[in-house]
Amino acid sequence: MAQNIYDQADFFTGYSRLGRSVHGLAGAAEWPAIRALLPDLAGKRIVDLGCGFGWFVRWAKEQGAGEVLGLDLSEKMIARARAETTAPGVDYRIADLEQLELPAASFDFAYSSLAFHYIEDFGRLVRTVHRALVPGAGFVFTVEHPIYMAPSRPGWSIGADGQRTWPIDRYAVEGPRTTDWLAKGVVKQHRTLGTTVNTLIGSGFSIRHLQEWAPTPQQIAEVPDLAQERDRPMILIVSAERTSP
């Protein structure tokens, strides 16, 4: 079973205060880049893997999606998502993505935001999603970039000249990374970029777009703190398509 860090009181409180938790999709700087990759969702059956507070689920319904299933391990996340959703055709369920089972060919599009880096058996999850999608269906997700995740002690190193760098060690050593983010002992699963891409290809997906996200000059002008995100990639955006049987 995956670590359910989001139901820990201190983590949940801290997460609830983040800009993306307060303002939803508009509070996520990478959202414009993600939105540009999304297909027409009208009438589609959609699954959101790690739906959190349900921001994308509700947005998808506003775009005309037929049915949307939001899955998350956190009881607190699902409870809030249900409380804030009134649209018909939406279902939220508590689910461990490590052990997920989905009906074959039951969805036209799959989505996930910053959830897969908590998953140890990424290959199993990708194969599950592949079986659950109809041929030609899209799959768009984001994860923490492996360069961001790899360090034993993630954080900026500031030189005597004031230059900041992001130290990287053990990049090729895949597996758990334990960090203190909003709470002590948060476990994430580091994978190289090659492993992520090749797992998708080996499971029957074709890669349609790969983006090592960085803020635009306009975004930096509006939020100067985003400038550091151009010094190292924090988020990887992947768009894939179910092409093989």
CSV table of C-alpha atoms in Angstrom, one decimal:
chain,number,residue,atom,x,y,z
A,1,MET,CA,0.0,0.0,0.0
A,2,ALA,CA,1.2,3.5,-0.8
A,3,GLN,CA,2.1,5.9,1.9
A,4,ASN,CA,-1.0,7.9,2.8
A,5,ILE,CA,0.9,11.1,3.8
A,6,TYR,CA,-2.0,13.3,2.8
A,7,ASP,CA,-4.2,12.2,5.7
A,8,GLN,CA,-1.6,13.1,8.3
A,9,ALA,CA,-2.9,16.2,10.1
A,10,ASP,CA,0.2,18.4,9.7
A,11,PHE,CA,0.7,17.5,6.0
A,12,PHE,CA,-2.9,18.0,5.1
A,13,THR,CA,-3.0,21.4,6.9
A,14,GLY,CA,0.2,22.5,5.1
A,15,TYR,CA,-1.0,21.2,1.7
A,16,SER,CA,-4.4,22.9,2.1
A,17,ARG,CA,-2.6,26.3,2.3
A,18,LEU,CA,-0.6,25.9,-1.0
A,19,GLY,CA,-1.6,28.2,-3.8
A,20,ARG,CA,-2.7,25.2,-5.9
A,21,SER,CA,-4.9,24.0,-3.1
A,22,VAL,CA,-6.5,27.4,-2.5
A,23,HIS,CA,-6.9,28.6,-6.1
A,24,GLY,CA,-7.2,25.3,-7.9
A,25,LEU,CA,-5.9,24.9,-11.4
A,26,ALA,CA,-5.3,28.6,-11.7
A,27,GLY,CA,-2.9,28.3,-8.8
A,28,ALA,CA,-0.7,25.8,-10.6
A,29,ALA,CA,1.9,27.6,-12.7
A,30,GLU,CA,2.2,24.6,-15.0
A,31,TRP,CA,-1.5,24.4,-15.8
A,32,PRO,CA,-1.4,26.5,-19.0
A,33,ALA,CA,1.2,24.1,-20.4
A,34,ILE,CA,-0.9,21.1,-19.4
A,35,ARG,CA,-4.1,22.6,-20.8
A,36,ALA,CA,-2.5,23.1,-24.2
A,37,LEU,CA,-2.1,19.3,-24.4
A,38,LEU,CA,-5.6,18.3,-23.5
A,39,PRO,CA,-8.0,17.0,-26.1
A,40,ASP,CA,-11.6,17.9,-26.5
A,41,LEU,CA,-13.2,16.3,-23.4
A,42,ALA,CA,-16.9,16.7,-24.5
A,43,GLY,CA,-18.7,13.5,-23.9
A,44,LYS,CA,-15.6,11.6,-22.8
A,45,ARG,CA,-15.3,9.1,-19.9
A,46,ILE,CA,-12.4,10.3,-17.8
A,47,VAL,CA,-10.4,9.0,-14.9
A,48,ASP,CA,-8.3,11.3,-12.7
A,49,LEU,CA,-5.6,9.3,-10.9
A,50,GLY,CA,-4.8,11.1,-7.6
A,51,CYS,CA,-7.6,13.6,-7.9
A,52,GLY,CA,-6.9,15.4,-4.7
A,53,PHE,CA,-9.6,18.1,-4.0
A,54,GLY,CA,-11.2,17.4,-7.4
A,55,TRP,CA,-10.1,20.5,-9.2
A,56,PHE,CA,-9.5,18.8,-12.6
A,57,VAL,CA,-12.6,16.6,-12.2
A,58,ARG,CA,-14.8,19.6,-11.9
A,59,TRP,CA,-13.0,21.4,-14.7
A,60,ALA,CA,-13.5,18.4,-17.0
A,61,LYS,CA,-17.2,18.4,-16.3
A,62,GLU,CA,-17.3,22.1,-17.2
A,63,GLN,CA,-15.8,21.2,-20.5
A,64,GLY,CA,-18.6,18.8,-21.2
A,65,ALA,CA,-17.1,15.5,-20.1
A,66,GLY,CA,-19.7,12.7,-19.9
A,67,GLU,CA,-18.5,10.8,-16.8
A,68,VAL,CA,-15.5,11.6,-14.6
A,69,LEU,CA,-14.1,9.2,-12.0
A,70,GLY,CA,-11.7,10.8,-9.4
A,71,LEU,CA,-9.5,8.4,-7.4
A,72,ASP,CA,-7.3,9.2,-4.4
A,73,LEU,CA,-5.9,7.4,-1.5
A,74,SER,CA,-6.6,10.2,0.9
A,75,GLU,CA,-9.9,10.1,2.7
A,76,LYS,CA,-9.6,13.8,3.6
A,77,MET,CA,-9.0,14.7,0.0
A,78,ILE,CA,-12.0,12.7,-1.3
A,79,ALA,CA,-14.2,14.0,1.4
A,80,ARG,CA,-13.5,17.6,0.4
A,81,ALA,CA,-13.8,16.8,-3.3
A,82,ARG,CA,-17.2,15.4,-2.7
A,83,ALA,CA,-18.3,18.3,-0.6
A,84,GLU,CA,-17.3,20.8,-3.3
A,85,THR,CA,-18.8,18.9,-6.3
A,86,THR,CA,-22.4,19.1,-7.3
A,87,ALA,CA,-22.3,18.2,-11.0
A,88,PRO,CA,-23.9,15.0,-12.1
A,89,GLY,CA,-21.8,12.3,-13.7
A,90,VAL,CA,-19.0,12.6,-11.2
A,91,ASP,CA,-17.8,9.8,-8.9
A,92,TYR,CA,-15.1,10.0,-6.3
A,93,ARG,CA,-13.6,6.8,-4.8
A,94,ILE,CA,-10.8,6.1,-2.3
A,95,ALA,CA,-8.2,4.0,-4.1
A,96,ASP,CA,-4.6,2.9,-3.7
A,97,LEU,CA,-3.0,3.4,-7.1
A,98,GLU,CA,-0.4,0.7,-6.2
A,99,GLN,CA,-3.2,-1.9,-6.2
A,100,LEU,CA,-5.6,-0.2,-8.6
A,101,GLU,CA,-7.9,-2.3,-10.8
A,102,LEU,CA,-10.0,-0.7,-13.5
A,103,PRO,CA,-12.5,-2.2,-16.0
A,104,ALA,CA,-11.0,-2.8,-19.5
A,105,ALA,CA,-11.7,-0.2,-22.2
A,106,SER,CA,-13.8,1.9,-19.8
A,107,PHE,CA,-12.3,5.3,-20.3
A,108,ASP,CA,-11.5,7.7,-23.2
A,109,PHE,CA,-9.0,9.8,-21.4
A,110,ALA,CA,-6.7,9.5,-18.3
A,111,TYR,CA,-5.2,12.3,-16.3
A,112,SER,CA,-3.0,12.6,-13.3
A,113,SER,CA,-1.3,15.6,-11.6
A,114,LEU,CA,1.8,15.1,-9.4
A,115,ALA,CA,0.8,11.7,-8.0
A,116,PHE,CA,2.9,9.1,-9.8
A,117,HIS,CA,6.2,9.9,-8.0
A,118,TYR,CA,4.6,8.3,-4.9
A,119,ILE,CA,4.1,5.0,-6.8
A,120,GLU,CA,6.7,2.3,-6.3
A,121,ASP,CA,5.4,-0.1,-9.1
A,122,PHE,CA,5.0,2.4,-11.9
A,123,GLY,CA,5.0,-0.3,-14.5
A,124,ARG,CA,1.9,-2.0,-13.0
A,125,LEU,CA,0.0,1.2,-12.8
A,126,VAL,CA,0.8,2.1,-16.4
A,127,ARG,CA,-0.3,-1.3,-17.6
A,128,THR,CA,-3.6,-0.9,-15.6
A,129,VAL,CA,-4.2,2.5,-17.2
A,130,HIS,CA,-3.4,1.0,-20.7
A,131,ARG,CA,-6.0,-1.7,-20.3
A,132,ALA,CA,-8.6,0.7,-19.0
A,133,LEU,CA,-8.3,3.0,-22.0
A,134,VAL,CA,-9.9,2.5,-25.4
A,135,PRO,CA,-7.5,2.5,-28.4
A,136,GLY,CA,-6.5,6.0,-29.4
A,137,ALA,CA,-7.3,7.4,-26.0
A,138,GLY,CA,-5.0,10.1,-24.5
A,139,PHE,CA,-3.1,9.9,-21.2
A,140,VAL,CA,-1.7,13.2,-19.8
A,141,PHE,CA,0.1,13.3,-16.5
A,142,THR,CA,2.7,15.3,-14.5
A,143,VAL,CA,5.3,14.1,-12.0
A,144,GLU,CA,8.1,15.7,-10.2
A,145,HIS,CA,11.1,15.8,-12.6
A,146,PRO,CA,13.7,13.2,-11.8
A,147,ILE,CA,16.4,15.9,-11.6
A,148,TYR,CA,14.3,17.5,-8.9
A,149,MET,CA,13.8,14.2,-7.1
A,150,ALA,CA,17.2,12.6,-7.4
A,151,PRO,CA,19.2,14.3,-4.7
A,152,SER,CA,19.7,12.7,-1.3
A,153,ARG,CA,19.2,16.1,0.2
A,154,PRO,CA,17.2,18.2,-2.2
A,155,GLY,CA,17.7,21.9,-2.0
A,156,TRP,CA,19.6,24.8,-3.5
A,157,SER,CA,23.3,25.1,-2.9
A,158,ILE,CA,24.4,28.8,-2.8
A,159,GLY,CA,28.0,29.5,-3.8
A,160,ALA,CA,30.3,32.3,-2.4
A,161,ASP,CA,29.4,34.3,-5.5
A,162,GLY,CA,25.7,33.9,-4.7
A,163,GLN,CA,25.1,31.5,-7.6
A,164,ARG,CA,22.5,28.9,-6.9
A,165,THR,CA,22.9,25.3,-8.1
A,166,TRP,CA,20.8,22.2,-7.6
A,167,PRO,CA,23.2,19.4,-6.5
A,168,ILE,CA,22.4,16.0,-8.0
A,169,ASP,CA,23.6,12.7,-6.7
A,170,ARG,CA,22.6,9.0,-7.2
A,171,TYR,CA,20.6,10.0,-10.3
A,172,ALA,CA,20.9,6.4,-11.8
A,173,VAL,CA,20.0,4.8,-8.4
A,174,GLU,CA,16.3,4.5,-8.7
A,175,GLY,CA,14.0,3.9,-5.7
A,176,PRO,CA,12.7,5.7,-2.6
A,177,ARG,CA,13.8,9.2,-1.5
A,178,THR,CA,12.7,10.3,1.9
A,179,THR,CA,12.3,14.1,2.3
A,180,ASP,CA,10.7,16.5,4.7
A,181,TRP,CA,8.1,18.5,2.8
A,182,LEU,CA,5.2,19.8,4.8
A,183,ALA,CA,5.8,16.8,7.2
A,184,LYS,CA,8.6,14.6,8.2
A,185,GLY,CA,9.4,11.4,6.3
A,186,VAL,CA,7.6,11.9,3.0
A,187,VAL,CA,8.6,9.0,0.7
A,188,LYS,CA,8.8,9.5,-3.0
A,189,GLN,CA,9.9,7.1,-5.7
A,190,HIS,CA,12.7,8.3,-8.0
A,191,ARG,CA,12.9,7.1,-11.6
A,192,THR,CA,15.1,8.3,-14.4
A,193,LEU,CA,13.5,10.1,-17.3
A,194,GLY,CA,14.4,7.1,-19.5
A,195,THR,CA,12.7,4.6,-17.2
A,196,THR,CA,9.5,6.8,-17.2
A,197,VAL,CA,9.4,7.0,-21.0
A,198,ASN,CA,10.4,3.4,-21.7
A,199,THR,CA,7.8,2.1,-19.2
A,200,LEU,CA,5.1,3.9,-21.2
A,201,ILE,CA,6.4,2.7,-24.5
A,202,GLY,CA,6.8,-0.9,-23.3
A,203,SER,CA,3.2,-0.9,-22.0
A,204,GLY,CA,1.8,0.1,-25.4
A,205,PHE,CA,1.7,3.9,-25.3
A,206,SER,CA,3.1,6.3,-27.9
A,207,ILE,CA,4.7,9.5,-26.6
A,208,ARG,CA,3.0,12.5,-28.1
A,209,HIS,CA,4.7,15.2,-26.1
A,210,LEU,CA,7.3,15.5,-23.4
A,211,GLN,CA,7.9,18.8,-21.6
A,212,GLU,CA,10.4,19.7,-18.9
A,213,TRP,CA,8.3,22.5,-17.6
A,214,ALA,CA,9.7,26.0,-17.0
A,215,PRO,CA,7.8,29.2,-16.4
A,216,THR,CA,7.4,31.7,-19.2
A,217,PRO,CA,8.9,35.2,-19.0
A,218,GLN,CA,5.4,36.6,-18.5
A,219,GLN,CA,4.8,34.3,-15.5
A,220,ILE,CA,8.1,35.3,-14.0
A,221,ALA,CA,7.2,39.0,-14.4
A,222,GLU,CA,4.0,38.3,-12.5
A,223,VAL,CA,5.5,36.0,-9.9
A,224,PRO,CA,9.3,36.7,-9.6
A,225,ASP,CA,9.9,33.8,-7.3
A,226,LEU,CA,9.2,31.5,-10.3
A,227,ALA,CA,12.6,32.5,-11.8
A,228,GLN,CA,14.3,29.7,-9.9
A,229,GLU,CA,12.3,27.2,-11.8
A,230,ARG,CA,14.4,28.0,-14.9
A,231,ASP,CA,17.5,26.9,-13.2
A,232,ARG,CA,16.4,23.3,-12.8
A,233,PRO,CA,13.3,21.4,-14.0
A,234,MET,CA,10.8,20.7,-11.2
A,235,ILE,CA,7.9,19.2,-13.2
A,236,LEU,CA,7.8,16.7,-16.1
A,237,ILE,CA,4.7,16.8,-18.3
A,238,VAL,CA,3.9,13.8,-20.4
A,239,SER,CA,1.3,13.3,-23.1
A,240,ALA,CA,0.8,9.8,-24.4
A,241,GLU,CA,-1.6,7.8,-26.5
A,242,ARG,CA,-2.8,4.2,-26.2
A,243,THR,CA,-1.9,2.9,-29.6
A,244,SER,CA,-1.2,-0.9,-29.2
A,245,PRO,CA,-3.8,-3.6,-28.5
